[in-house]
Coordinates of C-alpha atoms in Angstrom, one line a residue:
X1 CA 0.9 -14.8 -2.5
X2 CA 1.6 -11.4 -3.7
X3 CA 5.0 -10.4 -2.6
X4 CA 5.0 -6.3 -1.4
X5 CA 8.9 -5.6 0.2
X6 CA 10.1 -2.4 0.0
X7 CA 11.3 0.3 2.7
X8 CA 10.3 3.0 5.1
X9 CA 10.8 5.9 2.5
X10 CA 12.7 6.5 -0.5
X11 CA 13.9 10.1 -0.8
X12 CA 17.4 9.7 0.8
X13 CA 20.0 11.7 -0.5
X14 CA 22.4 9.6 1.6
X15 CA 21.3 6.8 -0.2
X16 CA 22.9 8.3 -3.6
X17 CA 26.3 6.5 -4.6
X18 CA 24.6 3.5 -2.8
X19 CA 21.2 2.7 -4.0
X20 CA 20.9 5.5 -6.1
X21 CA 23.0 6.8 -8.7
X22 CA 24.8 9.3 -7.6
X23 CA 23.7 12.3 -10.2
X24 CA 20.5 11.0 -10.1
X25 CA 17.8 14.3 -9.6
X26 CA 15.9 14.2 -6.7
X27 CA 12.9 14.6 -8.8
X28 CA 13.6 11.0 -10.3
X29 CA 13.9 8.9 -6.6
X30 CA 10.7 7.7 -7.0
X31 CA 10.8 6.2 -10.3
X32 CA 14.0 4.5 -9.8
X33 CA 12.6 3.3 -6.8
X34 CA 9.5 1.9 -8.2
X35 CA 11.8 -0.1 -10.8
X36 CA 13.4 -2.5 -8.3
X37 CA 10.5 -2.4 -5.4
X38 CA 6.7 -2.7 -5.7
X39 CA 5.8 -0.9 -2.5
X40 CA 6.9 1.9 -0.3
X41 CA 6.0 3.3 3.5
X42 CA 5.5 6.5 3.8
X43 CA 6.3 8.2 7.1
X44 CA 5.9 11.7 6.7
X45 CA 2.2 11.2 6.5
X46 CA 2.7 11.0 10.0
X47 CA 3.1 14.7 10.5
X48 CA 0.9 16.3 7.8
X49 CA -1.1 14.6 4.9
X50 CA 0.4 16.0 1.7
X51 CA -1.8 17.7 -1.1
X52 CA -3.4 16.0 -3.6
X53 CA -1.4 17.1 -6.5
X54 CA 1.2 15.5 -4.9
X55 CA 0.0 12.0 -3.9
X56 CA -1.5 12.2 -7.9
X57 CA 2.0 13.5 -9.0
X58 CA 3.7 10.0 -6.7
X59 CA 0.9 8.2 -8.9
X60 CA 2.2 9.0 -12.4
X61 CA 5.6 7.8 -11.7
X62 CA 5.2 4.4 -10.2
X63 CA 3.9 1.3 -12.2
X64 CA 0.3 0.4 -11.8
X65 CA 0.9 -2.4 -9.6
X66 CA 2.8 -0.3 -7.2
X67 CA 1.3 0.2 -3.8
X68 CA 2.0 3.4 -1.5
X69 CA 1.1 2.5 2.5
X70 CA 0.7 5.3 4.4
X71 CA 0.8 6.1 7.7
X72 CA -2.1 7.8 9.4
X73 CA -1.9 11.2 10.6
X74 CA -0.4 11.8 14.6
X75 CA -3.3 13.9 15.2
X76 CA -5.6 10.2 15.3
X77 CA -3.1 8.4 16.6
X78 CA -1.1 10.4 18.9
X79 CA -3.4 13.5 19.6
X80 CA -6.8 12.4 19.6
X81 CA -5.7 8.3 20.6
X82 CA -8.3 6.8 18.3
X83 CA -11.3 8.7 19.8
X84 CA -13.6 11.6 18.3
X85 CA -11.4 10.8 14.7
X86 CA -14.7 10.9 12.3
X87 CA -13.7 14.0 10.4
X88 CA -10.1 13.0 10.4
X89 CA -10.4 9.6 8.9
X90 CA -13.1 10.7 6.5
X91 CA -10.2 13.5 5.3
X92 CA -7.5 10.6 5.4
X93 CA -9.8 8.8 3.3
X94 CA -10.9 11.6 1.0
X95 CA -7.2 12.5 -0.1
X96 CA -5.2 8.8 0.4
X97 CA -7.9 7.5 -2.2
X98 CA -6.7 9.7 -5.1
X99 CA -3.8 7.1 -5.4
X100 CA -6.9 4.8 -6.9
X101 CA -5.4 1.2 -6.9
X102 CA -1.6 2.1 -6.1
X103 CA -3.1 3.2 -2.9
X104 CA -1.9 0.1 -0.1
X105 CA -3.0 -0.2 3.6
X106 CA -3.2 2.7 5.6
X107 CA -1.0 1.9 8.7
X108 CA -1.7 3.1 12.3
X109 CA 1.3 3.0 14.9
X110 CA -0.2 3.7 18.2
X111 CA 1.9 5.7 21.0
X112 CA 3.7 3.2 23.3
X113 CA 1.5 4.5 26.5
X114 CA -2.0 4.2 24.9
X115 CA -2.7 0.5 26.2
X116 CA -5.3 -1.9 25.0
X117 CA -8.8 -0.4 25.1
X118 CA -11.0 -2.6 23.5
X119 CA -14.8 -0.4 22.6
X120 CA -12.1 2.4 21.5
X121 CA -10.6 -0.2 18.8
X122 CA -13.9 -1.4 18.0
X123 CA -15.5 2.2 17.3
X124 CA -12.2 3.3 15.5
X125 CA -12.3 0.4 12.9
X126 CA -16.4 1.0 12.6
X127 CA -15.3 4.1 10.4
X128 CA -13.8 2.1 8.1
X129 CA -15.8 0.6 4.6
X130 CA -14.5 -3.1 4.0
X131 CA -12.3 -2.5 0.8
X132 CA -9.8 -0.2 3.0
X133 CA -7.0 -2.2 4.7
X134 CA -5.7 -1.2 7.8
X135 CA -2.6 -2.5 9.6
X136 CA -2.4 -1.2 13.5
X137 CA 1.2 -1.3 15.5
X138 CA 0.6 -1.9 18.8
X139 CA 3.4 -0.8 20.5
X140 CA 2.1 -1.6 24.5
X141 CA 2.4 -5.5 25.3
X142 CA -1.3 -5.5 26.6
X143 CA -2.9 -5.0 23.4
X144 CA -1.6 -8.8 22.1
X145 CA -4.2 -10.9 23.1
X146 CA -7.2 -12.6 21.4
X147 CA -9.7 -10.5 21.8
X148 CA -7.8 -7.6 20.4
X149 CA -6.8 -10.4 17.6
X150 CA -10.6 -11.3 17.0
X151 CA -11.7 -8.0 16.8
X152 CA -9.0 -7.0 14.2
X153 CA -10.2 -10.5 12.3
X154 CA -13.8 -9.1 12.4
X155 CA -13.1 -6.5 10.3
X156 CA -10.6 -8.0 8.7
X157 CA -7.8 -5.4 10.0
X158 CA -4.3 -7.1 10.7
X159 CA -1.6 -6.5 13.5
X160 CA 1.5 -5.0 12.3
X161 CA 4.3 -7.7 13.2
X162 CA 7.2 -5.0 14.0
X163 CA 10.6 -6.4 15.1
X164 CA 12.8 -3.5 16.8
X165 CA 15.7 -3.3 19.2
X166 CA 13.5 -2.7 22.4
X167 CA 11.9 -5.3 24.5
X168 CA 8.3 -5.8 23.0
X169 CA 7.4 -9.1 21.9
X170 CA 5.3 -8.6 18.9
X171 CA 3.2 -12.3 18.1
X172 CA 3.5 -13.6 15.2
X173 CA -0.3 -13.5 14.5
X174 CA -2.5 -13.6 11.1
X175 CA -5.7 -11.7 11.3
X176 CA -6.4 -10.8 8.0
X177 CA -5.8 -12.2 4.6
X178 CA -2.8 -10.3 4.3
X179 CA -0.1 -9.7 6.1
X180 CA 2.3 -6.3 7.4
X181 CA 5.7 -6.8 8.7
X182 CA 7.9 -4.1 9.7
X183 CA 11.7 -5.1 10.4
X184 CA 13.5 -2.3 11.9
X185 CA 16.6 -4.1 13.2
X186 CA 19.6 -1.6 11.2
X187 CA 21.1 -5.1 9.9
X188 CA 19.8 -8.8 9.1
X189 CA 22.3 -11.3 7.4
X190 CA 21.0 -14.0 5.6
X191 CA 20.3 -17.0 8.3
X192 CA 17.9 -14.3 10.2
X193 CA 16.2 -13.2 6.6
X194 CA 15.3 -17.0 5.7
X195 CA 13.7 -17.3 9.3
X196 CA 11.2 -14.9 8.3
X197 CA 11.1 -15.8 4.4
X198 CA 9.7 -18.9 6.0
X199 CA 7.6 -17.8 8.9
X200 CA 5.9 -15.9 5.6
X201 CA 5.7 -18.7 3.8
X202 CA 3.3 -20.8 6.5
X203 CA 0.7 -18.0 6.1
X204 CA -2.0 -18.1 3.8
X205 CA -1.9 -14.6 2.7
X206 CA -3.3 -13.7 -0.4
X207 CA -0.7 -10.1 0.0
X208 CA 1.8 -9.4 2.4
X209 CA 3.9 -6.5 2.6
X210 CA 7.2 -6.2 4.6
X211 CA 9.5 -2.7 4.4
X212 CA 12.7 -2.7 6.0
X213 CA 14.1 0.5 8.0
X214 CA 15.5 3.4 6.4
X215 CA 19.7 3.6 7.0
X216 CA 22.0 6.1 6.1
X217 CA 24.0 3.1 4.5
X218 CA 21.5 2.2 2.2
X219 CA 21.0 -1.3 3.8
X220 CA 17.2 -1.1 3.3
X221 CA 17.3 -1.5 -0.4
X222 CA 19.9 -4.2 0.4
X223 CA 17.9 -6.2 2.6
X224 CA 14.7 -5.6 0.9
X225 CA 16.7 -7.5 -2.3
X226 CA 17.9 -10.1 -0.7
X227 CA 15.0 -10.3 1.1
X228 CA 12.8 -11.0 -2.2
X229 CA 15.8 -13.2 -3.7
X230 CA 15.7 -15.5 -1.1
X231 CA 11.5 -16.1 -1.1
X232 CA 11.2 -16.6 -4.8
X233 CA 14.5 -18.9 -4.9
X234 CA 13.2 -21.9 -6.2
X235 CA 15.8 -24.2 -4.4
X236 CA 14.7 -24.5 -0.8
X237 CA 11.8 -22.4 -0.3
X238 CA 9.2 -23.8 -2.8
X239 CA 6.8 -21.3 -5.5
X240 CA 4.8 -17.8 -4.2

């Protein structure tokens, strides 16, 4: 299993003194990052897609097996709620595949009153060619059920497993052969980690990534750490 754990951005000021060195130039976030974590979600996707020179400029300074996940533009999600999308996924497709083979899945958070609608899903993922992975957050309890899980299996698609302080109850469900977690509680100690180091562990991924919330405090690198010290530790949790 190829381990991807990172966070939800990188470009934190606050996190200088913490994660960062504190002089360090903005300009040089990104390869610092990409020397202690092998993945990174980008939100600000969310709001506009940025230019090419730019994704091609996050390319140069990340490793080649370093993996960008983006998340898809508000205007599919949000605006347009999955439907009449064609020329906006072909443009999200066009510019995310400049990143060549540091480009990860492509993540699609749903608004939290779109509820399940299942030809909608099935036409949205038809746009799709086979080598492009795509995670989908569900964030309205009526879209976890298996024929939402079967579809997203067909086309080899995978649910987002997001853990948040708010009462959805995201399933722990494969439907892919890789996996996407999203852990956006502000703090995890170690006892709550190593239950989902090993709820990881049962799967049968061949990749999973997991990115732990942005906090002023810098506790996302921190847990991201510990996080990846505690599934390769030999003692206890067996060999990824």
């Amino acid at each position: 299993m190829n381990l991807y754990v990172g966070t939800s951005g990188y470009s934190y000021k606050e996190w200088k003194g913490r994660f960062y060195p504190e002089k360090l130039p903005d300009k040089q976030m990104l390869h610092f990052y990409g020397e202690h974590f092998r993945t990174v979600e980008i939100n600000n996707t969310f709001h506009r897609m940025p230019r090419v020179s730019v994704l091609e400029g996050w390319a140069e300074k990340v490793p080649a097996d370093f993996r960008f996940v983006l998340k898809a533009p508000q205007r599919i999600t949000h605006i347009q709620r999955l439907q009449d999308v064609d020329d906006s996924v072909s443009y999200l497709l066009e510019v995310s595949s400049v990143l060549k083979e540091r480009l990860g899945p492509l993540l699609f958070q749903l608004p939290p009153g779109l509820k399940k609608d299942l030809p909608r899903l099935g036409d949205f993922l038809a746009l799709f060619p086979p080598q492009v992975r795509v995670a989908f957050e569900f964030r309205h309890q009526s879209w976890f059920d298996d024929d939402v899980f079967s579809l997203l299996h067909d086309h080899q698609a995978v649910l987002c497993i997001a853990e948040a302080e708010n009462n959805l109850e995201v399933p722990f469900v494969a439907t892919g052969r890789w996996g996407y977690l999203r852990l956006r509680r502000p703090d995890y100690g170690d006892e709550e980690l190593k239950a989902w180091v090993e709820r990881v562990r049962e799967q049968e991924w061949e990749d999973v990534f997991v990115f732990f919330k942005h906090e002023d405090e810098a506790r996302g690198p921190e847990m991201a750490r510990r996080f990846l010290e505690l599934i390769t530790a030999p003692k206890g949790f067996g060999n990824l």
